[in-house]
Coordinates of C-alpha atoms in Angstrom, one line a residue:
X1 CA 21.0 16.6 35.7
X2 CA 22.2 15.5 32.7
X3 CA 20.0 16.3 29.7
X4 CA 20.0 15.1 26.0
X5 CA 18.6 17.2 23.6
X6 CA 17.7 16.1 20.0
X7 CA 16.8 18.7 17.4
X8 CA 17.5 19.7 13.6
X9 CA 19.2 22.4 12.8
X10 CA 20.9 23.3 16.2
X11 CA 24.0 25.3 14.4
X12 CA 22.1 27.2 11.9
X13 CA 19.7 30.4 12.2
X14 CA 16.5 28.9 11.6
X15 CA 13.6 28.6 13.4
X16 CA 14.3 25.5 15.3
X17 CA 17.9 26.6 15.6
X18 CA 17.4 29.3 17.7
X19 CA 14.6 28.1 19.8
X20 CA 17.3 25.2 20.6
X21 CA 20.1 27.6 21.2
X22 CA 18.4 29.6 23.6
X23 CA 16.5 26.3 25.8
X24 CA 19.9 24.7 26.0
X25 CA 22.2 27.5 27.2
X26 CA 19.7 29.0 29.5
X27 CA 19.4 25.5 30.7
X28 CA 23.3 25.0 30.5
X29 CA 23.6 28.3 32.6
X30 CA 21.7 26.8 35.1
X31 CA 23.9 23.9 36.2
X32 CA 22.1 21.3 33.5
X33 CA 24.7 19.2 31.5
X34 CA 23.2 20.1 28.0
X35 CA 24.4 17.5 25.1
X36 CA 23.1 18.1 21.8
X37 CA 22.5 15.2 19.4
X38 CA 23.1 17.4 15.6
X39 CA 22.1 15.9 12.8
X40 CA 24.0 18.6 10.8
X41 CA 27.0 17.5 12.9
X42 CA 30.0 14.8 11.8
X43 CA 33.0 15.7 13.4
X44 CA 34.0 14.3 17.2
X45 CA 31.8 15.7 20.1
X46 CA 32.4 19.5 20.6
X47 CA 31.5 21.9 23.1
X48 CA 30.2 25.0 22.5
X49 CA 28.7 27.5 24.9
X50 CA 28.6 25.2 27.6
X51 CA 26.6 23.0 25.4
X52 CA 28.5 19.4 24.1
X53 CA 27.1 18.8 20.5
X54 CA 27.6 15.0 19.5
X55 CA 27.2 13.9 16.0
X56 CA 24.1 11.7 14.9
X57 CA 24.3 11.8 11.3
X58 CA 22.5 8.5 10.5
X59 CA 19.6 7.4 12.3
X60 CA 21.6 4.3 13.8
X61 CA 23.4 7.0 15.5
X62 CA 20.9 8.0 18.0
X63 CA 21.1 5.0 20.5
X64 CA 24.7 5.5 20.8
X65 CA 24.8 8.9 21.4
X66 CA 21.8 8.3 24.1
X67 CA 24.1 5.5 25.4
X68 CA 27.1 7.1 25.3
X69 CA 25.5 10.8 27.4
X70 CA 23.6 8.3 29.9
X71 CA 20.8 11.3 30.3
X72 CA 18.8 11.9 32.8
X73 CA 16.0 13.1 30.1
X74 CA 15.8 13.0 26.3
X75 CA 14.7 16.1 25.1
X76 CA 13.4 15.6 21.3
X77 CA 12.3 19.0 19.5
X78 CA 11.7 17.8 15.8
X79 CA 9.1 17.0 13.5
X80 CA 9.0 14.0 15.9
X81 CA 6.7 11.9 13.1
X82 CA 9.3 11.5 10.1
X83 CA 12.3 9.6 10.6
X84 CA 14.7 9.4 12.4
X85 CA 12.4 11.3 15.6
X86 CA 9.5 9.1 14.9
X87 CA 11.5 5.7 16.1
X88 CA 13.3 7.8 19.6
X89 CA 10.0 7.3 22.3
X90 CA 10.5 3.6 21.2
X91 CA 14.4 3.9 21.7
X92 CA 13.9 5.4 24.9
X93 CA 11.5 2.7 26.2
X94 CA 14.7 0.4 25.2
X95 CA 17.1 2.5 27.4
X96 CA 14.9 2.6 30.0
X97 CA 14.9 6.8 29.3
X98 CA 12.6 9.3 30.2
X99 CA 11.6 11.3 27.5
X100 CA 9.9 15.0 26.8
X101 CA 9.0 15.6 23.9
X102 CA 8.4 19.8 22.6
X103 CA 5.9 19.3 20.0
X104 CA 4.3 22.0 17.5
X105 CA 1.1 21.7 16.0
X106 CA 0.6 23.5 13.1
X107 CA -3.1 21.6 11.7
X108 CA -6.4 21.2 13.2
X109 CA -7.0 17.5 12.8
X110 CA -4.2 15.5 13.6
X111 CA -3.6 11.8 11.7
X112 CA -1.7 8.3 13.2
X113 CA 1.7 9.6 11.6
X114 CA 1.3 12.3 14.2
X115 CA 0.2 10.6 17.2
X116 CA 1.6 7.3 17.2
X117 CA 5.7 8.1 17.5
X118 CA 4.1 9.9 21.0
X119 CA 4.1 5.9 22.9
X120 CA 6.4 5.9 25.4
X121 CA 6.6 9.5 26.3
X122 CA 6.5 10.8 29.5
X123 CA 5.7 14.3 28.9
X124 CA 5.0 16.9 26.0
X125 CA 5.6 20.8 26.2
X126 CA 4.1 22.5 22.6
X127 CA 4.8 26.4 22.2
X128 CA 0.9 27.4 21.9
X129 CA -2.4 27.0 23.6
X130 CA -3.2 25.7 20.4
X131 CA -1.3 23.2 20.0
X132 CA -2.6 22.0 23.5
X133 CA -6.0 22.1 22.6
X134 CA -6.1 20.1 19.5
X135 CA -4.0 17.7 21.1
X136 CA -6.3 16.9 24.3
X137 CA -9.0 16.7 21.5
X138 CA -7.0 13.9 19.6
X139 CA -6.8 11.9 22.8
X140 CA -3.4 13.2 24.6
X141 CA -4.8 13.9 28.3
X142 CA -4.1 17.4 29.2
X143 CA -2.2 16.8 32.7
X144 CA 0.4 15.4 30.1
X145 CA 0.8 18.7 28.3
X146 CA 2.7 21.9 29.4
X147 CA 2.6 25.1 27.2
X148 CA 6.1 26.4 26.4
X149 CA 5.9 29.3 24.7
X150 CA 8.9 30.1 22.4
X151 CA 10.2 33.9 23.2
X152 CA 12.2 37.1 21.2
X153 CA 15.5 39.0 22.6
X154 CA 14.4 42.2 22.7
X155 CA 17.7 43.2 23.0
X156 CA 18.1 42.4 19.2
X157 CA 14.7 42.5 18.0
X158 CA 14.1 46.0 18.5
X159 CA 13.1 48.7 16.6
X160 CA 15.9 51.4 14.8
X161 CA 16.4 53.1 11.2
X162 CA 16.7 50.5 8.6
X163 CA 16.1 50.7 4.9
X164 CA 16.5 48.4 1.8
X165 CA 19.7 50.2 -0.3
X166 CA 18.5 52.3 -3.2
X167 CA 14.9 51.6 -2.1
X168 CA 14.6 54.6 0.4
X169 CA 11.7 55.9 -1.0
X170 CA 9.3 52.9 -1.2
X171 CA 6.9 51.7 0.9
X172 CA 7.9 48.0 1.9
X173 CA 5.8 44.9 2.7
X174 CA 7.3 41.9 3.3
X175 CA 7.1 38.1 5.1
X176 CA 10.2 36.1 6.3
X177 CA 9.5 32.3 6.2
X178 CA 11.3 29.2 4.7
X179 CA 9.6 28.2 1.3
X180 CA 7.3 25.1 1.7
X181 CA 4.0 24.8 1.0
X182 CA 2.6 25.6 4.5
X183 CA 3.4 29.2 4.1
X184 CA 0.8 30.8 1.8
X185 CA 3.3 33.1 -0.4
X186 CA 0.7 32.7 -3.1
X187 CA -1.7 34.4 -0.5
X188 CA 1.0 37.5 0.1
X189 CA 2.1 37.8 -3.9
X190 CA -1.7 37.6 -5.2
X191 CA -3.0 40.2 -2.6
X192 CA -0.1 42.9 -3.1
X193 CA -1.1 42.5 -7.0
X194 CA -4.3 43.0 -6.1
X195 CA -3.7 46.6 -4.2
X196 CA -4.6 49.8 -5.7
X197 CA -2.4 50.5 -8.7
X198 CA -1.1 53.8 -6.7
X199 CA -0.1 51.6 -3.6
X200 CA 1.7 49.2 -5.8
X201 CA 3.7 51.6 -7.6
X202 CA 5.3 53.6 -4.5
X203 CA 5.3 50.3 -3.0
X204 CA 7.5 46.6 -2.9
X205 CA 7.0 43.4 -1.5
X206 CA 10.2 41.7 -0.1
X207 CA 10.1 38.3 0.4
X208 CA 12.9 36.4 2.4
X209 CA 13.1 32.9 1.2
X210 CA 14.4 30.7 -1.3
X211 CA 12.6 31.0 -4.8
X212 CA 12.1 27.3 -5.0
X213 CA 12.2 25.1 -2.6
X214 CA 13.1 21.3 -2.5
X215 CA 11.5 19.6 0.6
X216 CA 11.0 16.2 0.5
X217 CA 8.3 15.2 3.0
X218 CA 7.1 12.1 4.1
X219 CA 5.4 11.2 0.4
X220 CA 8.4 12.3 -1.0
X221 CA 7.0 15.0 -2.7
X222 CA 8.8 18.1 -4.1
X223 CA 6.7 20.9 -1.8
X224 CA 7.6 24.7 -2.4
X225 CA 6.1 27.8 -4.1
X226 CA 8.1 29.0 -7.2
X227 CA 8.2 32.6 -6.2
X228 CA 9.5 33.3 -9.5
X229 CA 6.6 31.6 -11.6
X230 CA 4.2 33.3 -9.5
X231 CA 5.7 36.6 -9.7
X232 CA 6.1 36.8 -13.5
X233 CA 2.0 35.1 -13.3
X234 CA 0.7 38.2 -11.6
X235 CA 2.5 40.9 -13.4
X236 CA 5.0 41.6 -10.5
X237 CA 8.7 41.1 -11.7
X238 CA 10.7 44.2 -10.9
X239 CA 8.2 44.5 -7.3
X240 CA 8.7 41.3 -5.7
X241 CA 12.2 41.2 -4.1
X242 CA 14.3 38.0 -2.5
X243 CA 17.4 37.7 -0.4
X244 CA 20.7 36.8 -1.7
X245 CA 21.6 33.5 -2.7
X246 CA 23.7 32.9 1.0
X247 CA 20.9 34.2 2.9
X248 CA 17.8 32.8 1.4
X249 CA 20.3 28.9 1.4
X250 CA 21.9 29.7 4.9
X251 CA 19.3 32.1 7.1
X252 CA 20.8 35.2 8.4
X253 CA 22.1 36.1 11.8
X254 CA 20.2 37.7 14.0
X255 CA 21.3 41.2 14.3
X256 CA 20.7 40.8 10.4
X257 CA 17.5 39.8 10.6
X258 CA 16.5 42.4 13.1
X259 CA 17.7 44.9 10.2
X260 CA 15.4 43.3 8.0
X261 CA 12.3 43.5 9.8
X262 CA 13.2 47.0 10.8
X263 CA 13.6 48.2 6.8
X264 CA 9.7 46.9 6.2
X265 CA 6.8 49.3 6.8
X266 CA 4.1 46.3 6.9
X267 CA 5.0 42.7 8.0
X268 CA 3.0 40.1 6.2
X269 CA 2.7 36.9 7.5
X270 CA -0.1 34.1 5.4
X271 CA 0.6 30.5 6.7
X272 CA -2.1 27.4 6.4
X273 CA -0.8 26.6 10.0
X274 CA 1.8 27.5 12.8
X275 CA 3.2 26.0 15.5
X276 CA 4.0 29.0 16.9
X277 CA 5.0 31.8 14.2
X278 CA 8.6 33.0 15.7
X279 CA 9.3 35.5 12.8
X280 CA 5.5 37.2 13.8
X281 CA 7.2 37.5 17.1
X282 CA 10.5 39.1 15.8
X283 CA 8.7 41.8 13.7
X284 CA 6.0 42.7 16.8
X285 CA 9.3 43.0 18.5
X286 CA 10.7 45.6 16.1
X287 CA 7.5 47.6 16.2
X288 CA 6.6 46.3 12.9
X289 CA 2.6 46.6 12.3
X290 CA 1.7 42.7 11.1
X291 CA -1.0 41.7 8.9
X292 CA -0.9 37.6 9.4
X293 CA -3.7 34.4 8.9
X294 CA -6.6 33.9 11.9
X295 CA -5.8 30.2 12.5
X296 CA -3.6 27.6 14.7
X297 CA -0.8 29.3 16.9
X298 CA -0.8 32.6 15.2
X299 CA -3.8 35.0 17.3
X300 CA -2.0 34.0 20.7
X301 CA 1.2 36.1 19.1
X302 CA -0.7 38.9 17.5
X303 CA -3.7 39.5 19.7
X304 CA -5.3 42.9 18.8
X305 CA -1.6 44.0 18.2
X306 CA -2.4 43.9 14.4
X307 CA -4.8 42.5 11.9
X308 CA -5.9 39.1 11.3
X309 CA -7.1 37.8 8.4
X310 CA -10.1 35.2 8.1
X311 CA -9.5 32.2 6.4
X312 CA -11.9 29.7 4.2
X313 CA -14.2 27.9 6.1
X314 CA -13.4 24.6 4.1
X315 CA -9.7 23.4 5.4
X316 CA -7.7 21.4 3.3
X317 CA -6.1 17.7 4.5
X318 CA -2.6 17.4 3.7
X319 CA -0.4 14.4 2.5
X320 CA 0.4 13.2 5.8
X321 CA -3.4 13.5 7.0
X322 CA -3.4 16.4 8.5
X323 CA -6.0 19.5 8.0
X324 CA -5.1 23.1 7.7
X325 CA -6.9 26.2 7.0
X326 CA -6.2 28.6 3.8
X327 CA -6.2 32.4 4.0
X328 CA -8.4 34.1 2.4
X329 CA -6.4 36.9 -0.4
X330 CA -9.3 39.6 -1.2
X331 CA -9.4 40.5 2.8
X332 CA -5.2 40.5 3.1
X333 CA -5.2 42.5 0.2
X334 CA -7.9 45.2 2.0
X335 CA -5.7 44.8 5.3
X336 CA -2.7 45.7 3.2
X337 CA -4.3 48.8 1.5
X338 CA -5.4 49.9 4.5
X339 CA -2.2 49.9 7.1
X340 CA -0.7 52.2 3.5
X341 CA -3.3 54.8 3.6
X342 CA -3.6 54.9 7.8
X343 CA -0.6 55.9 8.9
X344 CA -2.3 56.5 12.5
X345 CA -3.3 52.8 12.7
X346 CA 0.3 51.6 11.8
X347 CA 1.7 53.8 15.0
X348 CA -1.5 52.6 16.9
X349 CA -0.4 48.4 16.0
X350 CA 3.4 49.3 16.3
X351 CA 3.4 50.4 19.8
X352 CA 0.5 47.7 20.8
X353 CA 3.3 45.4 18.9
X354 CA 6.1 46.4 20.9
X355 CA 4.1 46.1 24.5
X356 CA 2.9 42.7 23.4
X357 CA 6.2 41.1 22.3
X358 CA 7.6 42.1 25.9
X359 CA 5.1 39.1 26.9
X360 CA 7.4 36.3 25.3
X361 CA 10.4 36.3 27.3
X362 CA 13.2 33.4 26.7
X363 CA 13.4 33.2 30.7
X364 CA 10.1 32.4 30.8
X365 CA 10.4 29.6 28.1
X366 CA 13.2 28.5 29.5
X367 CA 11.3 27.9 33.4
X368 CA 8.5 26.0 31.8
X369 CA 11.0 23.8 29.6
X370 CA 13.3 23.3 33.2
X371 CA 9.4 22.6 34.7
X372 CA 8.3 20.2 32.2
X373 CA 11.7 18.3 32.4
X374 CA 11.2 17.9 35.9
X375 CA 7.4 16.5 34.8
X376 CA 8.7 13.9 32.6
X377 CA 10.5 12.0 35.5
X378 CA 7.4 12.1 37.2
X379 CA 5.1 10.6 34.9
X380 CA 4.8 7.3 33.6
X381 CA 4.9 6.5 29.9
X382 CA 2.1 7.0 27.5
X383 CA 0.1 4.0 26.1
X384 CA -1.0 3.1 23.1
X385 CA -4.8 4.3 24.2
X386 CA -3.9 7.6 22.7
X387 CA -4.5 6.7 19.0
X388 CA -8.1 6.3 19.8
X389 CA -9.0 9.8 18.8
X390 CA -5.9 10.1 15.9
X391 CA -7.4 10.3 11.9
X392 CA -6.6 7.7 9.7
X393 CA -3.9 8.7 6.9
X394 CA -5.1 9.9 3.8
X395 CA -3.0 8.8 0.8
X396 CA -2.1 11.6 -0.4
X397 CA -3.3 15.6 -0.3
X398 CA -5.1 15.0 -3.2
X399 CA -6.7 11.7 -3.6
X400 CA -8.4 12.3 -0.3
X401 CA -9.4 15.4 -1.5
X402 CA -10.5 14.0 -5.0
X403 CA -11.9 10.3 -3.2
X404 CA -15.4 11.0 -3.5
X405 CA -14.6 10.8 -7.6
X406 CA -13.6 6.9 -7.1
X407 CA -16.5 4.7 -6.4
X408 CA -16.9 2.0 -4.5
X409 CA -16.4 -1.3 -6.6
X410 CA -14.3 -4.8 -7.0
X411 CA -11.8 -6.0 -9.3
X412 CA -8.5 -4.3 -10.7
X413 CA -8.0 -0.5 -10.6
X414 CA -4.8 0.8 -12.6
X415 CA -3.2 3.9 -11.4
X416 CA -1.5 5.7 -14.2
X417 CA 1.3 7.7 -13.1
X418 CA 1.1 6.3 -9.9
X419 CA 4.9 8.0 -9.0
X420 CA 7.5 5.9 -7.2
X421 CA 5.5 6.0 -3.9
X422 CA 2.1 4.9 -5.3
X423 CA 0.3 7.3 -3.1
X424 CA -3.1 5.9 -4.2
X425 CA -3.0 2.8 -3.2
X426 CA -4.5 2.9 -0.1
X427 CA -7.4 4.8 -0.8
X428 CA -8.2 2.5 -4.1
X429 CA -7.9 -0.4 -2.1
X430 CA -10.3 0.9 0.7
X431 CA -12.7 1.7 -2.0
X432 CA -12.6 -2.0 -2.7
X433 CA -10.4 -2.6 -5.5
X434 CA -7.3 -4.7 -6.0
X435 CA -4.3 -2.3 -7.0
X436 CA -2.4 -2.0 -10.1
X437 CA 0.4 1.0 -10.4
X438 CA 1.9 2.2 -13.9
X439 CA 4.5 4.9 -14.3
X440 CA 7.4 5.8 -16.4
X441 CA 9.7 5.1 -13.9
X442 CA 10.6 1.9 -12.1
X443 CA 10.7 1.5 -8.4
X444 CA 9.8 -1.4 -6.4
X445 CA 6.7 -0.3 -5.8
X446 CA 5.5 0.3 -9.6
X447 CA 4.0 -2.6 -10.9
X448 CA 4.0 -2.3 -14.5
X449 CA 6.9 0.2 -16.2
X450 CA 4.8 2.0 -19.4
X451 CA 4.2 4.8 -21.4
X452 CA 0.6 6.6 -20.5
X453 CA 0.0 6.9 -24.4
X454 CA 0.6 3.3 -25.3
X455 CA -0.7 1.1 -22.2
X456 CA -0.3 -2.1 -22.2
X457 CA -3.5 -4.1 -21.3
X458 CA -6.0 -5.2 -23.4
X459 CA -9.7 -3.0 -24.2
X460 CA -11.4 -3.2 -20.7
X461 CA -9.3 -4.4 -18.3
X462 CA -9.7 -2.5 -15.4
X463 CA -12.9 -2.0 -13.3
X464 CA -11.3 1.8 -13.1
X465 CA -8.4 3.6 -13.9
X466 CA -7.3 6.7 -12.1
X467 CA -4.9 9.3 -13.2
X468 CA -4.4 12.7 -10.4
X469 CA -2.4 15.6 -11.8
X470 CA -0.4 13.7 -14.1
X471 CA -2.0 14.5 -17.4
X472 CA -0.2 18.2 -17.2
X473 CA 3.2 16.9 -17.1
X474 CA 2.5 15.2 -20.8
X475 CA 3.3 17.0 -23.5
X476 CA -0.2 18.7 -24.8
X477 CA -0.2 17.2 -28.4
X478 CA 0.1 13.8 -26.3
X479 CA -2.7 14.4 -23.6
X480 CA -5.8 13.4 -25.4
X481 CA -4.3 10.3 -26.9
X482 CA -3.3 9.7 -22.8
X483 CA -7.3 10.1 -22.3
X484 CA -8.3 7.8 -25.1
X485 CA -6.1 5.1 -23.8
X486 CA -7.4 5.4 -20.3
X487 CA -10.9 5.1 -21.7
X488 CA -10.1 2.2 -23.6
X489 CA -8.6 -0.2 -20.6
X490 CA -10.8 1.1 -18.2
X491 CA -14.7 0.5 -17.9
X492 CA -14.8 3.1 -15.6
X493 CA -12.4 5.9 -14.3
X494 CA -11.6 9.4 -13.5
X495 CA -8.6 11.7 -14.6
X496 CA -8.2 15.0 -12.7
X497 CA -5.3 18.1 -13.7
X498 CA -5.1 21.5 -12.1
X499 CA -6.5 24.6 -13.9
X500 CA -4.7 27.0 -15.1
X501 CA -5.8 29.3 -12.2
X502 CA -4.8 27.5 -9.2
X503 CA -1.0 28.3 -8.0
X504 CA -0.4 24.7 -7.8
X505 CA -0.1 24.6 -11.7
X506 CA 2.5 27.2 -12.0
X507 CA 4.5 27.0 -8.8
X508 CA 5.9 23.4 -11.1
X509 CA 7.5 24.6 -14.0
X510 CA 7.3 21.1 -15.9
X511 CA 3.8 21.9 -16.3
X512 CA 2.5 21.4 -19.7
X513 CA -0.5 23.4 -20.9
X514 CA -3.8 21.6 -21.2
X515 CA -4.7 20.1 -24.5
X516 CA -8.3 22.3 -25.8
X517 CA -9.4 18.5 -27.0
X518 CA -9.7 17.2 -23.6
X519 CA -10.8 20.4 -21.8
X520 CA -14.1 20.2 -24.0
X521 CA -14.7 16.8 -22.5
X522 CA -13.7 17.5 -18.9
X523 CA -15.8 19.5 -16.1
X524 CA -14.4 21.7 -13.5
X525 CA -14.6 21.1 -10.0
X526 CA -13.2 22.9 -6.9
X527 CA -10.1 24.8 -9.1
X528 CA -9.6 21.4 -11.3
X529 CA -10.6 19.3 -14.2
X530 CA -12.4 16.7 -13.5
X531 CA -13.0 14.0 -16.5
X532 CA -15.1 10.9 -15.9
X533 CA -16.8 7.9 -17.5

């Protein structure tokens, strides 16, 4: 059988990498003709351990690499809802192709973004009861669903002597995660300053990841922590460590990995959301005690192999309308404190680790991936009934968050900084209002190109004027004069910055400080500033 297999990443050590490297050879090994469609790929098609990797740098690439393989099965493990992965069920259904599609599910509520690119496939295998669950609830019928669970190699991912250089005598905590703003480093870095000051002095946090992170997602927002803004924040340069520049751009091998795991006394793992939670897995595997979040994928890993940590009842909704659930930092910081001072729980949780990660077995995942191949040619394509249960998308993380501050009303509403992307226009205009965008910067979406502090409209213009998070990226002496401007053009309208103590301010280091003028006139609400009229 002769299988195409579409995934980020294939070549390099990452998460996605190295669940791809493992299906495909254990399939390849097993008389399947594996052919890999890499987007990180450009040469001519080359074979490498069995597997043929075929270049589809640009998204027009993809139906001639499926042409050209003739497959049996497309296999698509992606983030299948952003381009180009959102765009191959509909390909397929071109081809005439039978598709499977491995999907993770790292939120609770799930929006049209994420359910819509899933017409036209025959099957889906997700790596968690989890992701099963919330799924079936959002209208996929669960005869259509196989759980896949990713597994370790035990064989690397084991436990031996391992120490940080020069850092022998300290007591290590650390998490290993790519920096986006999905994993909760804020959580792990505000917790450890929280410890007892003894435990923080004998001890260090490691944290393997890049210190800022670029990651353009579907809004086309900048999302990542900066570690080092945080660090400095809560007192903690000299005690927070990263990677090396290769590592933290590149990822590690796995051997190296294993090391790293095996040189921390505590793994730490805070995430909003996981599809599955791989590096849990690797630590368990390397006898490593874990303290990690008590939401989506992440209890099927740990079980009562180490501690998890309760999270706010109130979830969050994300850009792409998705909810997720924050960890809670007093109770990680208590979990922490405690695996230092009991050293007869940490041997307890490292040998329940070790028994549990001998559960996750690549040859298992690779006979339920061979199963649900097999499952896909038996089952007709999925219709379009399967929205019925999918949320609507929410502009933007935060004005569906902040919506309830925009009344419903007629006439114009001007968006100040609205951003290339305009992310409030939907919600404005299903409030009622007809919608006008201003920013600095010109795009084909901004209406009107203007300076905040000298708009130009005449007094009253607008039925309401918003303005989200944009005042504390003006310089402060300019910020009021920004307010009064808003208030003159607009008989009605809100303007919303972070405060000072929410993480969001300070992982963006072009964050102004907040003018004392327009503080006195604003109220706080939920972690921001809230100023309306």
């Amino acid at each position: 059988m002769r299988i195409a297999w579409i995934s980020p990443s294939p070549l390099l050590p990452t998460g996605l990498g190295k669940v791809t490297n493992y299906l495909t050879q254990g399939l390849a090994k097993r008389g399947f003709r594996v052919f890999i469609g890499n987007p990180q790929y450009a040469g001519q098609p080359l074979e490498i351990n069995s597997v043929i990797h075929y270049p589809i740098v640009e998204s027009n690439h993809i139906p001639r690499f499926l042409r050209a393989v003739k497959p049996d099965v497309v296999v698509v493990y992606a983030s299948h809802w952003v381009p180009p992965y959102n765009r191959i069920a509909e390909i397929c259904q071109k081809l005439n192709l039978r598709t499977l599609f491995y999907v993770t599910v790292e939120f609770s509520s799930l929006s049209v973004h994420f359910i819509r690119p899933l017409i036209g496939v025959n099957f889906i295998a997700t790596p968690s009861q989890y992701g099963k669950k919330v799924m079936v609830e959002h209208g996929i019928p669960e005869d259509r669903i196989l759980v896949v669970p990713h597994g370790v190699d035990t064989r690397i991912f084991r436990p031996f002597e391992a120490r940080f250089e020069g850092f022998d005598d300290f007591f290590i905590y650390g998490m290993v995660a790519r920096n986006n703003l999905r994993k909760e480093f804020p959580v792990v870095i505000r917790a450890f300053a929280q410890l007892p000051d003894e435990v923080k002095e004998s001890s260090l946090l490691y944290l393997h990841t890049s210190p800022v992170e670029e990651n353009i997602t579907l809004t086309g927002s900048v999302r990542g922590w900066n570690i080092n803004i945080l660090t400095a924040k809560y007192g903690l340069i000299g005690k927070v460590l990263l990677p090396s520049d290769a590592d933290k751009w590149w990822g590690v091998p796995e051997h190296e990995l294993a090391q790293i795991y095996n040189a921390l006394d505590v793994y730490c793992h805070a995430s909003s959301g996981e599809g599955f939670g791989l590096p849990v897995l690797e630590a368990m595997a390397c006898g490593k005690p874990v303290i990690a979040s008590n939401n989506t994928a992440i209890p099927e890993i740990v079980g009562d192999a180490g501690i998890l940590v309760p999270c706010h009842e109130e979830d969050i909704e994300t850009a792409e309308g998705f909810t997720v659930a924050t960890t809670k930092i007093k109770p990680f910081s208590d979990a922490m404190a405690k695996l230092y001072y009991d050293e007869n729980l940490r041997r307890t949780l490292s040998q329940r680790a070790l028994e549990r990660a001998k559960q996750f077995t690549w040859k298992r995942a690779i006979d339920l991936i061979e199963k649900a191949i097999y499952l896909a040619l038996e089952h007709p394509r999925l219709g379009p009934e399967i929205l019925r249960f999918s949320k609507p998308i929410l502009s933007d993380t935060n004005q569906g968050m902040f919506s309830k501050y925009i009344p419903r009303g007629k006439g114009l509403a001007l968006d100040i900084g609205s951003g290339k992307l305009c992310l409030a226009k939907r919600v404005l205009e299903e409030k009622g209002y007809n919608y006008v965008s201003l920013d600095v910067r010109s795009s084909r979406r901004v209406m009107v190109v203007g300076d905040a502090r000298y708009l130009p409209f005449r007094d009253r213009a607008f039925d309401f004027v918003w303005c989200n998070q944009v005042l504390e990226h003006i310089p402060t002496e300019d910020q009021l004069r920004v307010v009064e401007e808003a208030r003159r053009v607009g008989k009605h309208g809100c303007i919303i910055y972070p405060s000072e103590s929410l993480d969001c301010y300070w992982y963006d280091p072009d964050h102004k400080q907040i003018s004392c003028g327009v503080k006195k006139i604003s109220e706080i609400k939920e972690g921001f500033y809230v100023l309306r009229w």
